[in-house]
XYZ file of C-alpha atoms in Angstrom:
645
model
C -2.650 6.564 10.718
C 0.130 4.111 11.512
C 3.539 5.676 12.042
C 6.798 3.836 12.450
C 10.489 3.654 11.755
C 11.394 1.474 8.815
C 13.650 -1.498 9.374
C 17.216 -1.633 8.179
C 20.817 -0.984 9.083
C 23.860 0.737 7.725
C 27.174 2.287 8.744
C 27.551 6.027 9.112
C 29.581 6.688 5.999
C 29.024 7.115 2.294
C 29.742 3.632 1.040
C 27.365 1.988 3.499
C 23.972 3.361 2.442
C 20.911 3.637 4.586
C 18.586 0.693 3.994
C 15.382 2.548 3.146
C 12.673 -0.048 3.617
C 8.924 -0.361 3.593
C 7.369 -3.023 5.752
C 3.860 -4.271 6.274
C 3.541 -6.231 9.463
C 1.944 -6.622 12.856
C 1.094 -3.341 14.581
C 2.201 -2.514 18.132
C 0.959 0.368 20.242
C 3.613 2.772 21.516
C 3.329 6.356 22.783
C -0.092 6.796 21.223
C 1.349 5.765 17.873
C 1.248 2.554 15.891
C 4.727 1.212 15.225
C 5.183 -1.534 12.686
C 7.294 -4.604 13.183
C 9.335 -5.669 10.234
C 8.272 -8.488 7.965
C 8.227 -8.100 4.186
C 11.040 -5.598 3.643
C 11.237 -3.603 0.452
C 14.205 -1.462 -0.548
C 13.384 2.250 -0.929
C 14.764 2.731 -4.413
C 13.592 -0.416 -6.115
C 11.061 -1.881 -3.747
C 8.000 -0.032 -4.918
C 8.633 -1.151 -8.468
C 8.964 -4.760 -7.319
C 5.968 -4.494 -5.018
C 3.619 -3.025 -7.567
C 2.862 -5.138 -10.580
C 0.625 -2.831 -12.596
C -2.911 -4.088 -13.001
C -4.609 -2.697 -16.080
C -8.144 -1.396 -16.291
C -10.491 -1.876 -19.218
C -11.645 1.331 -20.812
C -13.704 2.339 -23.821
C -13.421 5.503 -25.870
C -15.647 8.522 -25.341
C -16.671 11.103 -27.928
C -14.280 13.884 -28.867
C -15.176 17.519 -28.279
C -13.305 20.660 -29.257
C -11.729 23.039 -26.764
C -9.885 26.312 -27.358
C -6.443 26.662 -25.875
C -6.501 29.544 -23.402
C -3.475 31.185 -25.022
C -1.929 31.094 -28.445
C -5.125 30.592 -30.449
C -4.508 26.953 -31.331
C -7.591 24.737 -31.639
C -7.196 21.659 -29.504
C -9.319 18.649 -28.670
C -9.719 16.294 -25.751
C -12.256 13.791 -24.501
C -15.113 15.516 -22.729
C -18.559 14.716 -21.437
C -20.474 17.261 -19.370
C -18.379 18.210 -16.339
C -15.981 15.302 -16.862
C -12.721 15.584 -18.801
C -10.836 12.544 -20.130
C -7.064 12.619 -20.610
C -4.181 10.235 -21.029
C -2.199 12.121 -18.373
C -3.337 14.399 -15.556
C -0.654 16.586 -13.961
C -1.480 18.315 -10.684
C 0.762 21.341 -10.333
C 2.449 23.771 -12.714
C 5.895 24.110 -11.209
C 9.141 22.773 -12.643
C 8.289 19.093 -12.015
C 4.776 19.204 -13.450
C 5.640 21.230 -16.549
C 8.815 19.292 -17.374
C 6.908 16.005 -17.119
C 3.985 17.345 -19.158
C 6.244 18.383 -22.024
C 7.650 14.869 -22.303
C 4.475 12.792 -21.950
C 2.644 15.141 -24.343
C 4.632 13.461 -27.119
C 2.557 10.354 -26.417
C -0.919 11.556 -25.471
C -3.207 14.294 -24.198
C -2.174 16.084 -21.007
C -4.194 18.119 -18.514
C -2.102 20.438 -16.340
C -4.309 21.295 -13.372
C -3.132 24.313 -11.420
C -4.620 25.939 -8.360
C -4.059 29.557 -9.355
C -2.219 31.154 -12.270
C 0.140 28.695 -14.011
C 3.239 30.582 -12.845
C 2.190 30.617 -9.171
C 4.367 27.874 -7.728
C 7.339 27.406 -5.421
C 9.506 27.144 -8.528
C 8.698 30.722 -9.495
C 10.056 32.010 -6.176
C 13.232 29.907 -6.086
C 16.110 32.387 -6.022
C 19.362 30.495 -5.635
C 19.576 28.055 -8.517
C 20.037 24.437 -9.520
C 22.992 22.395 -8.300
C 24.826 20.227 -10.825
C 28.341 19.002 -11.517
C 29.381 21.161 -14.470
C 32.919 22.145 -13.495
C 35.940 19.915 -14.302
C 37.212 20.390 -10.745
C 33.937 19.065 -9.325
C 32.711 15.461 -9.296
C 29.562 13.418 -8.861
C 31.142 11.803 -5.811
C 31.725 15.213 -4.228
C 28.133 16.293 -4.880
C 26.936 13.020 -3.411
C 29.075 13.440 -0.313
C 27.796 16.985 0.252
C 24.193 15.825 -0.167
C 24.585 12.925 2.260
C 26.406 14.996 4.884
C 23.758 17.734 4.693
C 21.065 15.042 4.915
C 22.553 13.795 8.196
C 23.328 10.413 6.585
C 19.649 9.552 6.168
C 19.746 9.854 2.368
C 19.289 6.859 0.079
C 22.652 6.472 -1.655
C 21.252 5.028 -4.871
C 18.829 7.934 -5.216
C 21.591 10.436 -4.487
C 23.832 8.865 -7.126
C 21.069 8.902 -9.745
C 20.196 12.552 -9.138
C 23.794 13.795 -9.014
C 24.719 11.791 -12.135
C 21.722 12.787 -14.258
C 21.600 16.410 -13.101
C 23.995 17.934 -15.662
C 22.006 16.537 -18.602
C 18.773 17.930 -17.145
C 20.401 21.385 -17.001
C 21.497 21.108 -20.634
C 17.922 20.221 -21.599
C 16.642 23.383 -19.911
C 19.188 25.490 -21.763
C 18.182 23.847 -25.053
C 14.562 24.773 -24.269
C 15.519 28.426 -23.908
C 16.279 28.903 -20.213
C 18.929 31.594 -19.841
C 21.454 31.310 -17.000
C 24.259 33.630 -15.943
C 27.648 33.249 -17.582
C 31.083 34.370 -16.407
C 33.615 36.487 -18.234
C 35.088 33.331 -19.742
C 31.792 32.571 -21.481
C 31.054 29.511 -19.344
C 28.138 29.151 -16.961
C 28.717 31.118 -13.779
C 28.598 28.602 -10.949
C 27.844 29.908 -7.465
C 28.501 28.240 -4.126
C 25.994 27.852 -1.315
C 25.986 26.492 2.210
C 26.898 22.811 2.473
C 28.528 22.660 -0.967
C 32.257 21.983 -1.253
C 32.425 23.319 -4.821
C 30.895 26.043 -6.945
C 28.097 24.160 -8.729
C 24.961 26.331 -8.574
C 23.605 27.284 -11.992
C 21.576 30.468 -11.613
C 19.858 33.397 -13.309
C 20.885 36.220 -10.968
C 18.656 35.729 -7.897
C 15.562 34.843 -9.925
C 16.457 31.377 -11.199
C 13.074 29.773 -10.597
C 11.292 32.555 -12.435
C 13.502 32.056 -15.490
C 12.990 28.287 -15.513
C 9.229 28.696 -15.103
C 9.182 31.201 -17.980
C 10.985 28.853 -20.343
C 8.803 25.863 -19.443
C 5.514 27.780 -19.677
C 6.463 29.145 -23.086
C 7.070 25.591 -24.291
C 3.782 24.406 -22.765
C 1.809 27.148 -24.540
C 3.180 25.971 -27.885
C 2.405 22.291 -27.294
C -0.877 21.241 -28.937
C -1.316 18.246 -26.632
C -1.161 20.153 -23.329
C -4.235 21.813 -21.813
C -3.780 24.103 -18.824
C -6.715 24.330 -16.414
C -5.949 27.283 -14.166
C -7.893 28.110 -11.004
C -8.806 24.434 -10.648
C -8.282 23.304 -7.063
C -7.630 19.576 -6.643
C -9.957 18.019 -4.054
C -9.295 14.282 -3.907
C -7.751 11.547 -6.012
C -10.212 9.141 -7.643
C -9.223 5.663 -6.517
C -10.531 2.127 -6.612
C -9.596 -0.962 -4.673
C -8.834 -4.099 -6.648
C -8.084 -6.802 -4.120
C -5.175 -5.472 -2.097
C -4.262 -2.935 -4.795
C -5.232 0.739 -4.824
C -5.560 2.220 -8.319
C -5.714 5.919 -9.210
C -8.048 6.968 -12.040
C -7.774 10.743 -11.896
C -8.792 13.693 -9.756
C -11.787 15.755 -8.679
C -11.348 19.531 -8.845
C -13.371 22.667 -8.286
C -13.086 25.681 -10.563
C -12.592 28.381 -7.945
C -13.876 31.095 -10.286
C -17.129 29.398 -11.357
C -17.556 26.987 -8.386
C -18.149 24.157 -10.875
C -16.858 20.725 -9.864
C -14.829 19.233 -12.709
C -13.824 15.565 -12.739
C -10.683 14.485 -14.589
C -10.467 10.820 -15.572
C -6.938 9.865 -16.623
C -4.866 6.797 -17.332
C -1.915 8.244 -15.405
C -1.785 10.923 -12.696
C 1.300 12.861 -11.610
C 1.263 14.725 -8.320
C 3.599 17.718 -8.571
C 1.708 20.003 -6.232
C 4.545 21.312 -4.070
C 4.858 21.564 -0.323
C 2.961 22.563 2.803
C 4.696 25.695 4.059
C 1.437 27.284 5.170
C 1.036 24.941 8.114
C 3.268 27.623 9.681
C 2.477 31.345 10.057
C 5.654 32.505 8.323
C 6.792 30.751 5.168
C 8.664 31.569 1.983
C 6.093 29.514 0.058
C 3.363 31.167 -2.030
C -0.247 30.970 -0.758
C -0.955 27.868 -2.887
C 1.415 25.711 -0.769
C -1.131 24.159 1.605
C -0.042 20.522 1.375
C -2.838 19.534 -1.001
C -0.939 16.741 -2.778
C 0.452 15.163 0.383
C -2.964 15.189 2.038
C -4.762 13.807 -1.031
C -2.203 11.036 -1.398
C -2.469 10.115 2.293
C -6.252 9.943 2.026
C -5.839 7.734 -1.052
C -3.727 5.332 1.044
C -0.352 6.278 -0.384
C 2.597 5.705 1.940
C 4.050 8.901 3.443
C 7.597 9.275 4.763
C 9.868 11.618 6.753
C 7.321 14.366 7.441
C 9.134 15.459 10.617
C 11.880 17.033 8.514
C 10.557 20.530 7.847
C 13.261 22.847 6.568
C 13.226 26.381 7.917
C 15.190 28.664 5.656
C 17.574 30.557 7.944
C 17.259 33.876 6.166
C 13.868 35.289 5.282
C 13.562 39.070 5.279
C 12.515 40.292 8.746
C 10.086 43.144 8.188
C 10.536 44.203 11.835
C 14.089 45.308 11.083
C 13.424 47.339 7.934
C 13.759 51.154 8.056
C 10.259 51.397 6.541
C 7.823 48.733 7.719
C 5.535 47.179 5.054
C 1.957 48.440 5.362
C 0.491 44.923 5.095
C 1.426 41.519 6.479
C 3.011 39.473 3.694
C 1.232 36.369 2.427
C 4.675 34.831 1.999
C 7.973 35.757 3.577
C 10.528 37.255 1.210
C 13.451 34.866 0.813
C 17.064 35.988 1.113
C 18.819 33.309 -0.900
C 21.482 30.981 0.460
C 23.762 32.386 -2.229
C 24.189 35.620 -0.250
C 26.074 33.642 2.410
C 27.778 31.633 -0.313
C 29.022 34.901 -1.801
C 30.560 35.977 1.493
C 27.637 37.300 3.523
C 28.244 37.289 7.306
C 25.638 36.785 10.041
C 25.667 39.102 13.069
C 23.382 39.722 16.020
C 21.942 43.230 16.349
C 25.091 44.323 18.208
C 27.093 43.356 15.085
C 28.737 40.396 16.818
C 29.425 37.487 14.485
C 28.035 34.270 15.945
C 28.105 31.392 13.429
C 31.720 30.313 14.209
C 30.523 29.672 17.773
C 28.141 26.991 16.498
C 29.893 25.323 13.562
C 33.370 25.353 12.027
C 31.796 25.898 8.602
C 30.307 29.137 9.950
C 27.938 30.778 7.436
C 28.519 27.937 4.971
C 27.065 25.307 7.292
C 23.918 23.483 6.080
C 20.563 25.162 6.586
C 19.465 23.152 9.603
C 22.586 24.202 11.512
C 22.281 27.878 10.549
C 18.540 28.016 11.333
C 19.039 26.474 14.806
C 21.944 28.821 15.487
C 19.865 31.874 14.614
C 16.955 30.520 16.664
C 19.274 30.088 19.642
C 20.591 33.637 19.295
C 17.091 35.105 19.121
C 15.882 33.206 22.186
C 18.967 33.943 24.281
C 18.984 37.642 23.420
C 15.225 38.188 23.246
C 15.466 39.724 19.783
C 13.301 39.436 16.669
C 15.958 39.127 13.975
C 19.648 38.878 13.161
C 21.614 40.680 10.467
C 23.107 39.356 7.229
C 25.798 41.630 5.835
C 26.995 41.471 2.229
C 27.994 45.155 2.064
C 31.719 44.345 2.277
C 31.543 43.035 -1.293
C 31.863 45.365 -4.304
C 28.629 47.228 -5.002
C 28.541 46.170 -8.664
C 28.936 42.502 -7.763
C 26.164 42.623 -5.164
C 23.731 44.335 -7.524
C 24.504 41.997 -10.421
C 24.177 38.832 -8.351
C 21.193 39.877 -6.227
C 19.144 42.468 -8.139
C 15.778 41.177 -6.914
C 16.813 41.203 -3.252
C 18.387 44.641 -3.619
C 15.239 46.057 -5.206
C 12.903 44.561 -2.580
C 14.984 45.894 0.304
C 15.319 49.317 -1.292
C 11.500 49.568 -1.410
C 11.660 49.729 2.379
C 14.615 52.090 2.683
C 17.439 49.555 2.985
C 20.462 49.580 0.672
C 22.062 46.122 0.900
C 25.311 47.426 -0.603
C 25.738 49.602 2.503
C 23.530 48.133 5.248
C 23.021 44.648 6.734
C 19.776 42.814 5.965
C 17.475 41.878 8.881
C 16.661 38.169 8.598
C 14.769 35.495 10.503
C 14.055 31.781 9.826
C 10.807 30.849 8.029
C 9.244 27.551 6.953
C 10.632 26.758 3.531
C 10.659 23.147 2.342
C 9.209 19.722 3.217
C 11.887 17.041 2.975
C 9.233 14.391 3.543
C 6.212 13.586 1.435
C 4.687 10.824 -0.653
C 7.088 7.902 -0.705
C 8.444 7.344 -4.207
C 10.693 4.893 -5.987
C 13.436 5.708 -8.490
C 10.887 6.345 -11.240
C 8.534 8.459 -9.157
C 6.187 5.498 -8.620
C 4.087 5.143 -5.471
C 2.261 2.236 -3.851
C -0.916 3.495 -5.595
C -1.040 2.180 -9.164
C -1.175 4.843 -11.839
C -0.028 7.545 -9.391
C 3.417 9.124 -9.737
C 5.003 11.968 -7.783
C 7.779 14.483 -8.425
C 9.047 17.628 -6.753
C 8.507 18.724 -3.172
C 5.376 16.596 -2.742
C 7.546 13.483 -3.091
C 9.930 11.823 -0.655
C 12.472 10.107 -2.892
C 15.234 9.562 -0.333
C 17.441 12.282 -1.827
C 17.235 14.829 0.966
C 17.358 12.569 3.993
C 16.976 14.629 7.172
C 17.869 17.967 5.571
C 17.931 19.234 1.990
C 21.187 20.536 0.583
C 20.803 24.006 -0.920
C 19.646 24.073 -4.575
C 19.013 20.324 -4.691
C 15.231 20.834 -4.837
C 14.928 22.061 -8.419
C 17.480 19.423 -9.399
C 15.442 16.628 -7.824
C 12.271 17.909 -9.495
C 13.928 17.877 -12.924
C 15.440 14.429 -12.524
C 12.354 12.694 -11.161
C 9.963 14.422 -13.549
C 12.059 12.978 -16.362
C 12.433 9.542 -14.757
C 8.661 9.214 -14.278
C 8.027 9.662 -18.001
C 8.760 6.192 -19.385
C 6.852 4.175 -16.756
C 3.948 6.586 -17.194
C 3.950 6.035 -20.946
C 4.122 2.273 -20.438
C 1.153 2.417 -18.074
C -0.791 4.654 -20.447
C -0.174 2.408 -23.448
C -1.805 -0.608 -21.833
C -4.681 1.339 -20.263
C -7.964 2.507 -21.732
C -10.448 5.154 -20.700
C -13.656 3.660 -19.276
C -16.599 5.833 -20.305
C -18.482 4.702 -17.210
C -15.656 5.392 -14.766
C -16.920 8.867 -13.939
C -20.014 7.412 -12.262
C -18.029 5.206 -9.881
C -17.830 7.948 -7.263
C -20.457 10.436 -6.014
C -19.741 13.988 -7.129
C -18.636 16.620 -4.635
C -20.856 19.697 -4.530
C -20.147 23.385 -4.035
C -21.864 24.824 -0.918
C -24.079 27.229 -2.862
C -27.252 26.012 -1.098
C -25.941 27.286 2.242
C -26.510 30.868 1.142
C -24.070 33.773 1.293
C -24.634 34.590 4.981
C -23.849 31.110 6.267
C -21.048 30.601 3.761
C -19.350 33.834 4.799
C -19.548 32.732 8.450
C -17.948 29.401 7.564
C -15.175 31.079 5.583
C -14.494 33.601 8.352
C -14.311 30.889 11.008
C -12.098 28.747 8.782
C -9.612 31.597 8.389
C -9.500 32.027 12.163
C -8.896 28.297 12.630
C -6.125 28.407 10.055
C -4.282 31.038 12.070
C -4.793 29.017 15.254
C -3.322 25.908 13.627
C -0.335 27.859 12.295
C 0.272 29.309 15.741
C 0.237 25.821 17.322
C 2.691 24.519 14.738
C 5.117 27.409 15.222
C 4.870 27.329 19.008
C 5.166 23.572 19.515
C 6.484 22.024 16.280
C 9.106 24.569 15.232
C 12.881 24.526 14.915
C 13.496 23.129 18.419
C 11.053 20.538 19.788
C 10.316 18.421 22.852
C 8.162 15.377 23.486
C 5.862 17.220 25.865
C 5.311 20.081 23.418
C 4.740 17.726 20.503
C 2.232 15.764 22.567
C 0.465 18.993 23.491
C 0.444 20.026 19.822
C -1.106 16.690 18.877
C -3.833 17.184 21.491
C -4.563 20.798 20.587
C -4.661 20.104 16.845
C -7.106 17.245 17.362
C -9.346 19.448 19.518
C -9.173 22.346 17.074
C -9.978 20.116 14.131
C -12.983 18.584 15.891
C -14.224 22.022 16.913
C -13.905 23.324 13.349
C -15.587 20.322 11.741
C -18.425 20.507 14.276
C -18.904 24.181 13.437
C -19.086 23.382 9.717
C -21.602 20.570 10.049
C -23.756 22.517 12.512
C -24.033 25.234 9.872
C -25.278 22.862 7.210
C -21.983 21.766 5.681
C -22.128 18.232 4.311
C -19.435 15.570 3.991
C -19.282 15.942 0.200
C -19.296 19.760 0.103
C -16.174 21.462 -1.215
C -14.867 25.006 -1.243
C -11.390 26.496 -1.498
C -10.987 27.671 2.105
C -12.517 24.562 3.668
C -10.565 22.128 1.501
C -7.286 23.961 2.110
C -8.012 23.833 5.834
C -8.729 20.124 5.518
C -5.336 19.599 3.887
C -3.483 21.778 6.382
C -4.908 19.763 9.268
C -3.941 16.520 7.549
C -0.343 17.622 6.917
C 0.091 19.123 10.375
C -0.951 15.818 11.947
C 1.462 13.926 9.695
C 4.332 16.191 10.795
C 3.528 15.861 14.489
C 3.016 12.091 14.305
C 6.335 11.644 12.518
C 8.171 13.927 14.940
C 6.862 12.009 17.950
C 8.080 8.720 16.491
C 11.702 9.882 16.038
C 13.567 9.503 19.331
C 16.762 11.249 18.302
C 17.888 14.598 16.903
C 18.857 14.351 13.263
C 19.025 17.036 10.610
C 15.981 19.275 10.715
C 14.384 17.401 13.603
C 15.917 18.594 16.861
C 14.352 17.606 20.178
C 15.710 18.493 23.607
C 14.573 15.120 25.001
C 16.747 13.166 22.555
C 19.475 15.704 21.691
C 21.908 13.315 20.009
C 22.120 11.375 16.776
C 21.692 7.628 17.324
C 22.950 5.191 14.710
C 20.189 2.691 15.537
C 17.621 5.374 14.629
C 19.132 6.134 11.212
C 15.983 4.980 9.442
C 13.231 6.751 7.515
C 9.907 7.385 9.196
C 7.064 5.626 7.398
C 3.373 6.450 7.775
C 0.931 3.788 6.720
C -2.677 4.780 6.063
C -5.423 3.865 8.456
C -9.131 4.582 8.416
C -9.422 4.174 12.201
C -10.790 7.235 14.010
C -10.261 9.326 10.895
C -11.553 12.881 10.713
C -12.973 14.645 7.671
C -9.501 15.920 6.748
C -8.010 12.422 6.865
C -10.454 10.512 4.689
C -11.682 10.837 1.125
C -15.034 12.506 0.519
C -16.507 9.245 -0.715
C -15.989 5.570 -0.154
C -13.446 3.919 -2.352
C -14.947 2.135 -5.361
C -14.398 -1.634 -5.182
C -13.602 -3.354 -8.452
């Protein structure tokens, strides 16, 4: 893994954008990292497109078989041969980015939507706040851009920000036309909320369950589409790639059906990664259990460029079970989110002695961006030795609170807390990865035939910190922008009937026997908790070089110990199982975060280190991770050698 700061310069104001650049040059050793000197520079927004001239593969047609759609009763067909499936488009992930993209490309070919669990189980489904867009005459694209860039600590790519803020309103109208229902005010217009970091009311929402409503509308459309096939409970293992000279080409994905343990290979002309984030590298996260960094890890192993992984957003206000009148009987798999909109609606943060503290940290108080609020809460908890702070919305009219936040009110009431009368105990939790697979303005990557959208991608929009409710917006915009280049790539590509035999097939560990397999699974779950503990202890909201270095050392030792345990118990390099492969991906993403954090010698946005506590203009550059096969562990390399064309 080669980690470095990209070259470029820029002034610290809106009209002088950051020069987001990729470079491939001579490597220099520094602080146990590989930093890259700058030679061939490529602009973030347009460079990948210029760098990658698409090389086309020769394919031949395979026989057609019939498959029943899992819902709706429509007979559908796709190319199939044994345990291999052939599609024009393969979409990994069933959140807002994956489904929106699938609905568009399905007009031009067959689409496989590959989802790890149930189709609705995604970060989108749990998004409470809403989607930000300029829909009020008093608002402007320039204002939305300014808010995004300020929240992103001036590390955002201005061209990307302009594209997203400009195209956002039309993407919202498309959702409404598809049947998504958002809240309206008494005047009949969309009710627009305000959240931290926003200068205007611009958050389109469906009470406090916006993601669920969007997911519902998209899934209903997907069910009705005869060209879309949903493969649920199919866990993506590794991308299928070949090397053609200096080019890496993606040809699909290997998966395992977690219910039948059958390995299914998907060969596709185009692949979209829309697999979400990696919240579960930490012990407490608002992400659902499926968010184990699978897409980021697979892309890194496939030699895709990764960027800005040090910027992990901790949502300031997750429900703190320790402060509830009735404690939950079980530890939650995911922390319950208390949306940013509660503070936007007038919620006030207090310590347990009901002393307001946010004005002490920032003049914007509760409306400061998330990184500021999370660090402020973290500081209060450490100074006072307490487990949570309090968020009070009870001063607002009861009817307004219940209408705006019915889901939060109901969840709190389950545990004896009435939010219309009592403050809510809250604590920060891992929430969103601002970094990911480096993407251009059309979702393209440096791997041909591979596109990315949603949280798995790093487009340059969020910079060092994501502005509230910009995540669903980014997913919508980039899912739509990736459509045309994907269609163009598909139209000049053909399916090669022999492609499936280019790579050895992964195998399920059934030959190990139940006793050994159960031991492996049990040990893997223990290791997972150990890794999460290391990440929270040493790579949390406030960092230091010594603690990051210790985290790097401990993660490497833990990974080696775990892999040794697996192989001593008969596990083989090509064996795959849900727990082991998730662990593999968690290790990979954790190392990417730590490596990136060590390479940034300043405090910017979500990355705060006590050794470099100030923002430095000379460091206002994206972190870029180039792939390397040197000293790679099982988690950092593909299961099989790359096929050479």
